[in-house]
């Protein structure tokens, strides 16, 4: 069965150096200019293009054009898309355009991630609040569906959706390392050291995940499946980039990581079980099994030594620590709800809503 992908083609006059299409006027403009050296800034009508897109969007978190635009601009900092010219990374007109979109994006995240009954800025109190916030629920969820029901096609879709972040796993949170000090910095480095394999390149989590992608018959090239990824998945990754790249939001990236680690171990056990159920071997399940053990340790470090210590040492950051944690859960829920709604209706969770033949 073929995949139906809604795209906005662009004409670069040469072979497209990016492995995906634009989704509207802002991302089309960026794909035209970011592949060449930054000699004169964005086009003169760029502010009008960005302003119109912001004025017309009905939902920033699900806006294909705006989220792909942010993804492209953040990719300059990661170096994750070789087709983008690095000279644009800090180009003033691009940073100004990004800032306008970021302000709308951050406002939407804050509106969606209200914090109720905040704790005192005490290490143990913050940890307890985070553990309560991230406690497992008994209701249906994507991890349970993957473990018990997901088909082969759905498991491949699951991996495709995760490639946006997991092929760059840990990188967004690592931006916070030079922005912290003392106890929280040491805790973050301890967590990130494990994420990067503890000195063993074969055990880098992104590398292990790439092996899972290949083992499932998919392409592990970063960006290969962006055309198939809905805006809400891009938004989930963009939220991490937003928090990590702004020093003023260092509390939010710490809270995000804490919630991320605290909600990882149990779901990853289910994900591994789902792949085993359909006969996949350790080349695919290793990534998920690795996180069952590692993140059970990380959640303790993240809750107390990272988030709790940061709140205690810098009490002014407490609101953003809590906001970052809530935003992590909100975005995870939006992605999970999107995927489950599609699968339970017999549709693909990928853009286009058609189950693709990924084995061809």
PDB file of N, CA and C in Angstrom, residues 58 72 84 89 249 252 314 325:
ATOM      1  N   UNK A  58      -4.399  28.333  13.910  1.00  0.00           N
ATOM      2  CA  UNK A  58      -5.413  28.079  14.929  1.00  0.00           C
ATOM      3  C   UNK A  58      -4.872  27.285  16.097  1.00  0.00           C
ATOM      4  N   UNK A  72      13.609  23.243  11.458  1.00  0.00           N
ATOM      5  CA  UNK A  72      14.701  23.611  10.561  1.00  0.00           C
ATOM      6  C   UNK A  72      15.681  24.565  11.246  1.00  0.00           C
ATOM      7  N   UNK A  84      21.768  21.922   5.440  1.00  0.00           N
ATOM      8  CA  UNK A  84      21.638  23.311   5.881  1.00  0.00           C
ATOM      9  C   UNK A  84      23.018  23.946   5.999  1.00  0.00           C
ATOM     10  N   UNK A  89      23.487  29.843  11.400  1.00  0.00           N
ATOM     11  CA  UNK A  89      23.160  29.485  12.776  1.00  0.00           C
ATOM     12  C   UNK A  89      22.803  30.688  13.648  1.00  0.00           C
ATOM     13  N   UNK A 249      15.475  29.627  30.303  1.00  0.00           N
ATOM     14  CA  UNK A 249      14.563  28.491  30.458  1.00  0.00           C
ATOM     15  C   UNK A 249      15.283  27.250  30.981  1.00  0.00           C
ATOM     16  N   UNK A 252      13.190  25.015  32.966  1.00  0.00           N
ATOM     17  CA  UNK A 252      12.236  24.218  32.197  1.00  0.00           C
ATOM     18  C   UNK A 252      12.895  22.986  31.596  1.00  0.00           C
ATOM     19  N   UNK A 314      18.418  27.602  43.483  1.00  0.00           N
ATOM     20  CA  UNK A 314      17.922  28.776  42.758  1.00  0.00           C
ATOM     21  C   UNK A 314      16.392  28.787  42.824  1.00  0.00           C
ATOM     22  N   UNK A 325       8.371  20.168  33.540  1.00  0.00           N
ATOM     23  CA  UNK A 325       7.884  18.807  33.789  1.00  0.00           C
ATOM     24  C   UNK A 325       6.473  18.619  33.242  1.00  0.00           C
TER      25      UNK A 325
END
